[in-house]
CSV table of C-alpha atoms in Angstrom, one decimal:
chain,number,residue,atom,x,y,z
A,1,MET,CA,71.0,152.8,23.9
A,2,LEU,CA,71.4,156.4,24.1
A,3,ILE,CA,67.9,156.8,21.7
A,4,SER,CA,66.1,153.7,24.6
A,5,LEU,CA,67.2,156.3,27.0
A,6,ILE,CA,65.3,159.2,25.0
A,7,LEU,CA,62.2,157.3,24.0
A,8,LEU,CA,61.4,156.2,28.2
A,9,LEU,CA,61.8,159.9,28.6
A,10,LEU,CA,60.0,161.3,26.2
A,11,ALA,CA,56.8,158.5,27.5
A,12,LEU,CA,58.1,159.3,31.5
A,13,LEU,CA,57.0,163.2,29.8
A,14,GLY,CA,53.7,162.0,28.6
A,15,THR,CA,54.3,161.7,25.1
A,16,PRO,CA,51.9,159.2,23.8
A,17,LEU,CA,52.5,155.8,23.7
A,18,PHE,CA,51.7,155.8,19.7
A,19,ALA,CA,54.7,158.3,18.9
A,20,ILE,CA,56.7,156.1,21.2
A,21,ILE,CA,56.2,152.8,19.4
A,22,ALA,CA,56.2,154.5,15.6
A,23,ALA,CA,60.1,156.6,16.2
A,24,GLY,CA,61.8,153.4,17.8
A,25,ALA,CA,59.9,151.6,15.2
A,26,LEU,CA,61.5,154.1,12.7
A,27,LEU,CA,64.8,154.5,14.5
A,28,GLY,CA,65.3,151.1,13.9
A,29,PHE,CA,64.4,150.7,10.5
A,30,TYR,CA,66.8,153.6,9.4
A,31,GLN,CA,69.3,152.3,11.1
A,32,ASN,CA,69.3,148.8,9.7
A,33,ASP,CA,69.0,151.1,5.8
A,34,VAL,CA,64.9,150.2,5.4
A,35,ASP,CA,62.6,151.7,3.4
A,36,LEU,CA,60.8,154.0,6.6
A,37,MET,CA,57.1,153.2,3.8
A,38,VAL,CA,57.5,149.4,5.3
A,39,VAL,CA,55.6,151.8,8.3
A,40,ALA,CA,53.1,152.9,6.0
A,41,ILE,CA,52.6,149.4,4.4
A,42,GLU,CA,51.5,148.2,8.4
A,43,PHE,CA,49.3,151.0,8.4
A,44,TYR,CA,47.8,149.9,5.5
A,45,ARG,CA,48.1,146.0,6.7
A,46,LEU,CA,45.2,147.1,9.2
A,47,THR,CA,42.7,147.2,6.2
A,48,ASP,CA,43.1,143.5,5.3
A,49,MET,CA,42.1,142.2,8.5
A,50,SER,CA,38.5,142.0,8.3
A,51,ILE,CA,38.4,140.8,12.2
A,52,LEU,CA,39.2,144.4,13.1
A,53,LEU,CA,36.3,145.1,12.1
A,54,ALA,CA,34.4,143.6,15.1
A,55,ILE,CA,36.4,146.1,17.5
A,56,PRO,CA,34.7,149.3,16.5
A,57,LEU,CA,30.8,147.7,16.1
A,58,PHE,CA,30.9,146.0,19.1
A,59,THR,CA,32.6,149.1,21.0
A,60,PHE,CA,30.0,150.7,19.4
A,61,ALA,CA,27.3,148.5,21.3
A,62,GLY,CA,28.6,148.3,24.7
A,63,TYR,CA,28.4,152.2,25.4
A,64,LEU,CA,25.0,152.0,23.5
A,65,LEU,CA,24.3,149.8,26.3
A,66,SER,CA,26.6,152.0,28.7
A,67,GLU,CA,24.5,154.5,28.0
A,68,SER,CA,20.8,153.2,27.9
A,69,ARG,CA,19.1,151.7,30.9
A,70,ALA,CA,19.6,149.0,30.1
A,71,PRO,CA,22.6,148.2,33.4
A,72,HIS,CA,19.2,149.0,35.7
A,73,ARG,CA,17.5,146.6,33.8
A,74,LEU,CA,20.2,144.3,33.9
A,75,MET,CA,20.5,144.1,37.3
A,76,ARG,CA,16.7,144.0,38.4
A,77,LEU,CA,17.0,141.0,36.4
A,78,THR,CA,20.0,139.9,38.1
A,79,GLN,CA,18.1,140.2,41.6
A,80,ALA,CA,14.7,139.2,41.5
A,81,LEU,CA,16.6,135.8,40.2
A,82,LEU,CA,19.7,135.5,42.9
A,83,GLY,CA,18.9,138.1,45.2
A,84,TRP,CA,17.1,135.3,47.9
A,85,LEU,CA,20.7,133.9,47.9
A,86,PRO,CA,22.9,134.5,51.3
A,87,GLY,CA,25.2,137.2,49.3
A,88,GLY,CA,22.8,137.5,46.7
A,89,LEU,CA,23.4,141.1,46.0
A,90,ALA,CA,27.0,141.0,45.7
A,91,MET,CA,26.3,137.6,43.5
A,92,VAL,CA,24.0,140.4,41.3
A,93,SER,CA,27.0,143.0,41.5
A,94,LEU,CA,29.6,140.9,40.5
A,95,THR,CA,27.5,139.0,37.4
A,96,ALA,CA,26.5,142.6,36.0
A,97,CYS,CA,29.4,143.9,36.1
A,98,ALA,CA,31.1,141.5,34.4
A,99,LEU,CA,28.5,141.2,31.4
A,100,LEU,CA,28.7,144.9,30.9
A,101,THR,CA,33.0,144.9,31.2
A,102,ALA,CA,32.1,142.0,28.1
A,103,PHE,CA,30.2,144.4,26.0
A,104,THR,CA,32.1,147.6,26.9
A,105,GLY,CA,35.6,146.7,27.3
A,106,ALA,CA,36.5,149.1,29.2
A,107,SER,CA,36.8,148.6,33.1
A,108,GLY,CA,36.2,151.9,34.2
A,109,VAL,CA,33.3,152.4,32.0
A,110,THR,CA,31.7,149.7,34.4
A,111,ILE,CA,32.8,151.3,37.9
A,112,VAL,CA,31.2,154.8,36.3
A,113,ALA,CA,28.0,153.3,35.5
A,114,LEU,CA,26.9,150.5,37.5
A,115,GLY,CA,29.1,152.0,41.1
A,116,ALA,CA,25.8,155.1,41.0
A,117,LEU,CA,24.1,151.7,41.0
A,118,LEU,CA,25.2,149.5,42.9
A,119,TYR,CA,27.2,151.5,45.8
A,120,PRO,CA,23.5,152.6,47.2
A,121,ALA,CA,22.0,149.6,46.7
A,122,LEU,CA,24.5,147.4,49.1
A,123,MET,CA,24.7,149.4,51.8
A,124,GLN,CA,21.2,149.9,52.1
A,125,ALA,CA,21.2,146.1,52.3
A,126,GLY,CA,23.4,145.7,54.9
A,127,TYR,CA,27.2,145.1,53.7
A,128,ARG,CA,30.1,147.1,54.8
A,129,GLU,CA,31.8,149.6,53.5
A,130,ASN,CA,34.5,148.5,52.6
A,131,PHE,CA,33.7,145.4,51.1
A,132,SER,CA,31.3,147.1,49.2
A,133,LEU,CA,33.8,149.1,48.1
A,134,GLY,CA,36.2,146.4,47.1
A,135,LEU,CA,33.5,144.6,45.3
A,136,ILE,CA,33.3,147.3,43.2
A,137,THR,CA,36.5,148.4,42.2
A,138,THR,CA,37.3,145.2,41.8
A,139,SER,CA,34.3,143.7,39.4
A,140,GLY,CA,34.6,146.7,37.0
A,141,SER,CA,37.7,144.3,35.2
A,142,LEU,CA,35.6,141.2,35.5
A,143,GLY,CA,34.2,140.1,32.5
A,144,LEU,CA,37.6,141.0,30.6
A,145,LEU,CA,37.7,136.8,30.2
A,146,PHE,CA,34.2,137.1,28.3
A,147,ALA,CA,32.9,137.4,24.5
A,148,PRO,CA,33.1,139.6,22.8
A,149,SER,CA,35.6,141.0,25.0
A,150,LEU,CA,38.0,143.8,22.8
A,151,PRO,CA,41.2,142.8,24.7
A,152,LEU,CA,40.5,138.7,24.0
A,153,ILE,CA,39.8,140.4,20.2
A,154,LEU,CA,42.9,142.7,20.1
A,155,TYR,CA,44.9,139.4,21.3
A,156,GLY,CA,44.0,137.1,18.6
A,157,VAL,CA,45.3,139.1,16.3
A,158,ILE,CA,48.4,140.3,17.4
A,159,ALA,CA,49.0,136.5,18.2
A,160,GLN,CA,47.4,135.3,14.0
A,161,GLN,CA,49.7,138.3,12.6
A,162,MET,CA,52.9,136.4,14.1
A,163,SER,CA,52.1,133.4,13.0
A,164,VAL,CA,54.4,131.9,16.2
A,165,GLY,CA,53.1,128.3,17.7
A,166,ARG,CA,49.9,127.2,16.5
A,167,PRO,CA,47.4,128.3,14.8
A,168,PHE,CA,43.6,129.2,16.5
A,169,THR,CA,40.9,131.2,16.1
A,170,ILE,CA,39.8,134.4,17.5
A,171,ASP,CA,36.4,131.7,18.1
A,172,GLU,CA,38.7,129.4,20.0
A,173,LEU,CA,40.3,132.3,22.1
A,174,PHE,CA,36.0,133.3,23.3
A,175,LEU,CA,35.4,129.6,24.4
A,176,ALA,CA,39.3,129.5,26.1
A,177,GLY,CA,38.1,132.3,28.2
A,178,ILE,CA,34.3,131.4,29.2
A,179,MET,CA,35.5,128.7,32.7
A,180,PRO,CA,38.4,130.8,34.1
A,181,GLY,CA,36.2,133.8,34.0
A,182,LEU,CA,33.0,131.7,35.8
A,183,LEU,CA,36.6,130.2,38.4
A,184,MET,CA,36.7,133.8,38.9
A,185,LEU,CA,33.5,134.3,40.3
A,186,VAL,CA,32.6,131.5,41.1
A,187,LEU,CA,35.9,132.2,44.4
A,188,LEU,CA,33.9,135.8,44.7
A,189,SER,CA,30.6,134.5,45.1
A,190,GLY,CA,31.7,132.0,47.5
A,191,TRP,CA,33.5,134.6,49.4
A,192,SER,CA,30.2,137.1,49.4
A,193,TYR,CA,28.6,133.9,50.9
A,194,SER,CA,31.1,133.8,53.2
A,195,GLN,CA,31.0,137.4,54.4
A,196,ASN,CA,27.6,138.3,54.4
A,197,ARG,CA,25.4,134.8,54.9
A,198,HIS,CA,23.9,137.0,58.3
A,199,LEU,CA,22.4,139.4,56.4
A,200,PRO,CA,18.2,139.3,55.4
A,201,LEU,CA,17.3,137.4,51.9
A,202,ILE,CA,14.7,138.8,49.5
A,203,LYS,CA,12.3,136.6,49.2
A,204,PHE,CA,11.7,135.6,45.8
A,205,THR,CA,8.8,135.8,44.2
A,206,GLY,CA,7.6,134.9,40.9
A,207,THR,CA,6.1,138.2,39.9
A,208,GLU,CA,9.1,140.8,40.4
A,209,ALA,CA,11.3,137.7,38.2
A,210,TRP,CA,8.4,137.4,35.5
A,211,GLN,CA,8.2,141.3,35.9
A,212,ALA,CA,12.2,141.8,35.4
A,213,ILE,CA,12.1,139.1,32.6
A,214,ASN,CA,9.5,140.8,30.6
A,215,GLU,CA,11.7,144.7,31.5
A,216,ALA,CA,14.7,143.3,29.6
A,217,ARG,CA,13.5,140.7,27.6
A,218,TRP,CA,14.5,142.7,24.4
A,219,GLU,CA,18.1,142.6,25.8
A,220,LEU,CA,17.8,139.0,27.3
A,221,PRO,CA,19.1,137.6,23.3
A,222,LEU,CA,22.1,139.6,23.0
A,223,PRO,CA,25.0,136.8,24.6
A,224,PHE,CA,23.0,134.1,22.6
A,225,VAL,CA,23.1,136.0,19.5
A,226,VAL,CA,26.6,136.7,19.9
A,227,LEU,CA,27.9,133.2,21.4
A,228,GLY,CA,25.6,131.2,19.6
A,229,GLY,CA,26.1,132.7,16.5
A,230,ILE,CA,29.7,132.8,16.6
A,231,TYR,CA,30.1,129.0,18.1
A,232,SER,CA,27.3,127.3,15.7
A,233,GLY,CA,29.1,128.4,12.7
A,234,TYR,CA,26.0,131.1,11.8
A,235,PHE,CA,28.5,134.0,12.5
A,236,ALA,CA,31.8,135.2,12.0
A,237,VAL,CA,33.1,137.1,14.4
A,238,SER,CA,32.6,140.4,12.7
A,239,GLU,CA,29.6,139.3,11.3
A,240,ALA,CA,28.3,138.8,14.8
A,241,ALA,CA,29.5,142.0,15.9
A,242,ALA,CA,27.7,144.0,12.9
A,243,VAL,CA,24.4,141.8,13.9
A,244,THR,CA,25.0,142.9,17.5
A,245,THR,CA,25.3,146.4,16.9
A,246,ALA,CA,22.5,146.6,14.8
A,247,TYR,CA,20.4,144.8,17.3
A,248,VAL,CA,21.6,147.1,19.9
A,249,LEU,CA,20.8,150.4,18.0
A,250,ILE,CA,17.0,149.3,17.0
A,251,VAL,CA,16.4,148.0,21.0
A,252,GLU,CA,18.2,151.1,22.4
A,253,VAL,CA,16.5,153.4,20.4
A,254,LEU,CA,13.3,152.7,18.6
A,255,ILE,CA,11.9,150.3,21.1
A,256,TYR,CA,12.9,151.4,24.6
A,257,ARG,CA,13.5,154.8,22.9
A,258,GLU,CA,16.2,156.2,25.9
A,259,ILE,CA,18.7,157.4,23.6
A,260,GLU,CA,17.6,160.0,21.4
A,261,LEU,CA,18.4,160.0,17.9
A,262,GLN,CA,20.8,163.7,18.9
A,263,LYS,CA,22.1,162.1,20.9
A,264,LEU,CA,23.8,159.1,18.7
A,265,PRO,CA,26.8,161.6,16.7
A,266,GLU,CA,27.8,162.3,20.4
A,267,ILE,CA,27.9,158.4,21.9
A,268,MET,CA,29.7,157.2,18.3
A,269,ARG,CA,31.8,159.8,18.6
A,270,LYS,CA,33.0,158.6,22.2
A,271,ALA,CA,33.4,155.0,21.1
A,272,MET,CA,35.8,155.6,18.1
A,273,VAL,CA,38.0,157.7,20.1
A,274,MET,CA,38.7,155.1,21.9
A,275,VAL,CA,39.0,152.9,19.3
A,276,GLY,CA,40.7,155.2,17.3
A,277,GLY,CA,43.4,155.0,19.5
A,278,ILE,CA,43.7,151.6,19.9
A,279,LEU,CA,44.1,151.0,15.9
A,280,VAL,CA,46.7,153.7,15.9
A,281,ILE,CA,48.3,152.0,18.3
A,282,LEU,CA,48.1,148.9,16.9
A,283,GLY,CA,49.3,150.3,13.3
A,284,VAL,CA,52.8,151.5,15.0
A,285,SER,CA,53.4,148.7,17.3
A,286,LEU,CA,52.8,145.7,13.9
A,287,ALA,CA,55.6,147.8,12.3
A,288,SER,CA,57.5,147.8,15.9
A,289,THR,CA,56.8,143.8,16.0
A,290,ASN,CA,58.2,143.6,12.8
A,291,TYR,CA,60.9,145.5,13.0
A,292,MET,CA,62.5,143.8,16.4
A,293,ILE,CA,61.8,140.5,14.9
A,294,ASP,CA,63.7,141.5,11.3
A,295,ALA,CA,66.5,142.0,14.5
A,296,ASP,CA,65.6,139.0,16.2
A,297,VAL,CA,64.8,140.3,19.6
A,298,PRO,CA,62.6,137.8,20.5
A,299,GLY,CA,64.9,135.3,20.3
A,300,LEU,CA,67.3,137.3,21.7
A,301,LEU,CA,65.4,137.9,24.5
A,302,PHE,CA,64.6,133.6,25.2
A,303,GLY,CA,68.3,133.1,24.9
A,304,PHE,CA,68.9,135.6,27.6
A,305,VAL,CA,66.1,134.0,30.3
A,306,LYS,CA,66.8,130.2,29.7
A,307,GLU,CA,70.2,131.0,30.6
A,308,HIS,CA,67.5,131.9,34.1
A,309,ILE,CA,65.0,130.2,34.0
A,310,SER,CA,65.4,126.5,33.4
A,311,SER,CA,61.8,124.8,33.4
A,312,GLN,CA,58.2,125.8,32.4
A,313,LEU,CA,57.2,126.6,36.0
A,314,THR,CA,59.6,128.8,36.8
A,315,PHE,CA,59.4,130.9,33.7
A,316,LEU,CA,55.4,130.7,34.4
A,317,ILE,CA,55.7,132.0,38.1
A,318,ALA,CA,58.0,134.6,36.6
A,319,LEU,CA,55.4,135.7,33.7
A,320,ASN,CA,52.9,135.9,36.6
A,321,ILE,CA,55.1,138.7,38.5
A,322,PHE,CA,55.6,140.5,36.0
A,323,LEU,CA,52.5,140.7,34.3
A,324,LEU,CA,50.8,142.1,38.1
A,325,ILE,CA,54.0,144.9,38.0
A,326,LEU,CA,53.1,146.0,34.1
A,327,GLY,CA,49.4,146.1,35.1
A,328,THR,CA,49.6,148.6,37.5
A,329,LEU,CA,51.6,150.7,34.7
A,330,LEU,CA,50.1,150.6,31.7
A,331,ASP,CA,46.3,150.1,30.5
A,332,ILE,CA,45.8,147.2,29.0
A,333,PHE,CA,45.2,147.6,25.2
A,334,ALA,CA,48.9,149.0,25.6
A,335,ALA,CA,50.0,146.0,27.1
A,336,LEU,CA,49.0,144.0,24.3
A,337,VAL,CA,50.7,145.8,21.7
A,338,ILE,CA,53.8,146.1,23.9
A,339,MET,CA,54.3,142.6,25.0
A,340,ILE,CA,53.0,139.9,23.2
A,341,PRO,CA,55.1,140.7,20.0
A,342,LEU,CA,58.4,139.7,23.1
A,343,LEU,CA,56.6,137.2,25.1
A,344,LEU,CA,54.6,135.0,22.4
A,345,PRO,CA,57.9,133.2,21.1
A,346,ILE,CA,58.9,133.4,24.4
A,347,ALA,CA,56.2,131.3,25.9
A,348,VAL,CA,56.4,129.0,23.1
A,349,GLY,CA,59.7,128.2,23.6
A,350,TYR,CA,59.1,127.1,26.4
A,351,GLY,CA,56.0,124.5,25.5
A,352,VAL,CA,53.2,126.7,26.5
A,353,ASP,CA,49.9,127.3,24.5
A,354,PRO,CA,49.1,130.9,22.5
A,355,VAL,CA,45.3,131.1,23.7
A,356,HIS,CA,46.8,130.0,26.7
A,357,LEU,CA,49.1,132.3,27.1
A,358,GLY,CA,46.9,135.1,26.6
A,359,ILE,CA,43.8,133.8,28.7
A,360,ILE,CA,46.8,134.4,31.8
A,361,PHE,CA,47.9,137.3,30.5
A,362,LEU,CA,44.6,139.2,30.0
A,363,ALA,CA,44.0,137.4,33.9
A,364,ASN,CA,46.9,139.1,35.0
A,365,MET,CA,46.2,142.6,34.3
A,366,GLN,CA,43.0,142.3,35.0
A,367,ILE,CA,44.1,142.4,38.5
A,368,GLY,CA,46.4,144.0,37.7
A,369,TYR,CA,44.2,147.0,37.5
A,370,PHE,CA,43.6,147.8,40.9
A,371,THR,CA,46.6,146.1,42.4
A,372,PRO,CA,48.5,148.8,44.2
A,373,PRO,CA,49.7,151.5,44.1
A,374,ILE,CA,49.0,153.3,41.0
A,375,GLY,CA,45.9,150.6,39.9
A,376,MET,CA,44.0,152.4,36.9
A,377,ASN,CA,40.5,151.1,38.9
A,378,LEU,CA,41.6,152.7,42.5
A,379,PHE,CA,41.6,156.1,41.2
A,380,ILE,CA,38.7,155.8,39.4
A,381,ALA,CA,36.6,153.8,42.4
A,382,SER,CA,38.3,157.1,44.3
A,383,TYR,CA,37.2,159.6,42.3
A,384,ARG,CA,34.3,158.1,42.3
A,385,PHE,CA,32.5,157.0,45.3
A,386,GLN,CA,34.7,160.0,47.2
A,387,ARG,CA,36.7,158.4,49.6
A,388,PRO,CA,40.6,158.0,50.1
A,389,MET,CA,43.2,155.6,48.1
A,390,LEU,CA,44.5,153.7,51.3
A,391,GLN,CA,40.8,152.6,52.6
A,392,LEU,CA,40.4,151.3,48.5
A,393,TYR,CA,43.9,150.0,49.6
A,394,ARG,CA,42.4,147.8,52.8
A,395,ALA,CA,39.1,147.1,50.5
A,396,THR,CA,40.6,145.5,47.5
A,397,LEU,CA,42.7,143.2,49.2
A,398,PRO,CA,40.6,140.5,50.0
A,399,PHE,CA,39.4,140.5,46.4
A,400,PHE,CA,42.5,140.6,45.1
A,401,PHE,CA,43.7,137.7,47.1
A,402,ILE,CA,40.3,135.1,46.1
A,403,LEU,CA,41.6,137.0,42.3
A,404,LEU,CA,45.5,136.2,42.4
A,405,LEU,CA,44.3,132.3,43.6
A,406,SER,CA,42.0,132.0,40.3
A,407,VAL,CA,44.9,133.3,38.5
A,408,LEU,CA,47.8,130.9,40.1
A,409,ILE,CA,45.0,128.0,38.8
A,410,ILE,CA,44.1,129.4,35.5
A,411,THR,CA,48.1,129.7,34.9
A,412,TYR,CA,49.3,126.2,36.2
A,413,TRP,CA,45.9,124.2,35.0
A,414,PRO,CA,46.0,124.4,31.4
A,415,ALA,CA,43.4,122.0,31.1
A,416,LEU,CA,40.8,124.5,32.7
A,417,THR,CA,41.5,127.2,30.0
A,418,LEU,CA,41.7,124.2,26.9
A,419,GLY,CA,39.5,121.9,27.9
A,420,LEU,CA,36.2,123.6,25.9
A,421,SER,CA,38.1,124.2,23.2
A,422,SER,CA,39.6,121.0,22.6
A,423,LEU,CA,35.8,119.5,22.9
A,424,ARG,CA,35.0,121.2,19.6
């Protein structure tokens, strides 16, 4: 108990997360007379996970896209195709943010990369300031459910290593996120339409649409390369990541020439710093997971929960509340490696499918990014747009309730998540 309090105190004082997890695992193994080399062995096990190759490759590709003018071309294309709809620019913003977040895996990058483009465009088009701020702040986290989202891949890696519940593939997880992600986009688009149908429309012209398509012609094949290659069986996920990275590198550096060769090391450094942090946390968390399994922590926790919660419905309600709070406190990658080893055995014990749990987890964490008082996106948007936090709280509130409704639908309608994968 004393050790747990010391570790908690160290965490509150700002000690790096990987050090806290590693210390907990080392102390646990030491107290049980287990050779501490087991921690090093868990790190070595990472080299046997071919799927992990996809994480640095997709991250590097996402950073390359965000550093180029790809977000501008994406905005022009979606606006040319959807701008004629009432609330069309808002729908354009939602779509563009979701696509960029899917590739970068980081909502903060999306707010910074697209915020300077979207916010002035929305204000110039007559959208209310609070609506515009709320839209950009919340849509920064959209896309976490769409392939090739890094949190989706990381959840799959952790769950597969635990061997709890039925086995599943990363491809199945990618399919499972499509319909829930589209549900969120549709509900937010409906809200955007209802709030802004009085605004003047942008007339659709074939010339502008063709010019926008032609300008983005080299980037348009990307989703088809990733999803088409994976679901056709032609690529494994790691192979699709390699092809995607090579393709983006050629397009942005050699064809568009928007990224100079001398800038590549700096972009690579920023991307790999993020990847390195994820892999270090993942390595020590696998060791920590093994200790918890040996100590039967999930079993004891499940027994405790079972005493107080009798039905799956009640468990899912409690799970949603817990994950919403967790999303405001922890980064999504940290939350995955810490909580999935504990939650997955309990959820399976209540009859929740592991793939369904992954989508529920990420959907809740997605909302946690902008849940008051300390959602990370709120701070990023406040700094980026120089607006007070209280204004951002008010601005994001309608979007919060809409996405909360979508989370409830995702949670209590498993077929929405599992339907596509069951057709394979």
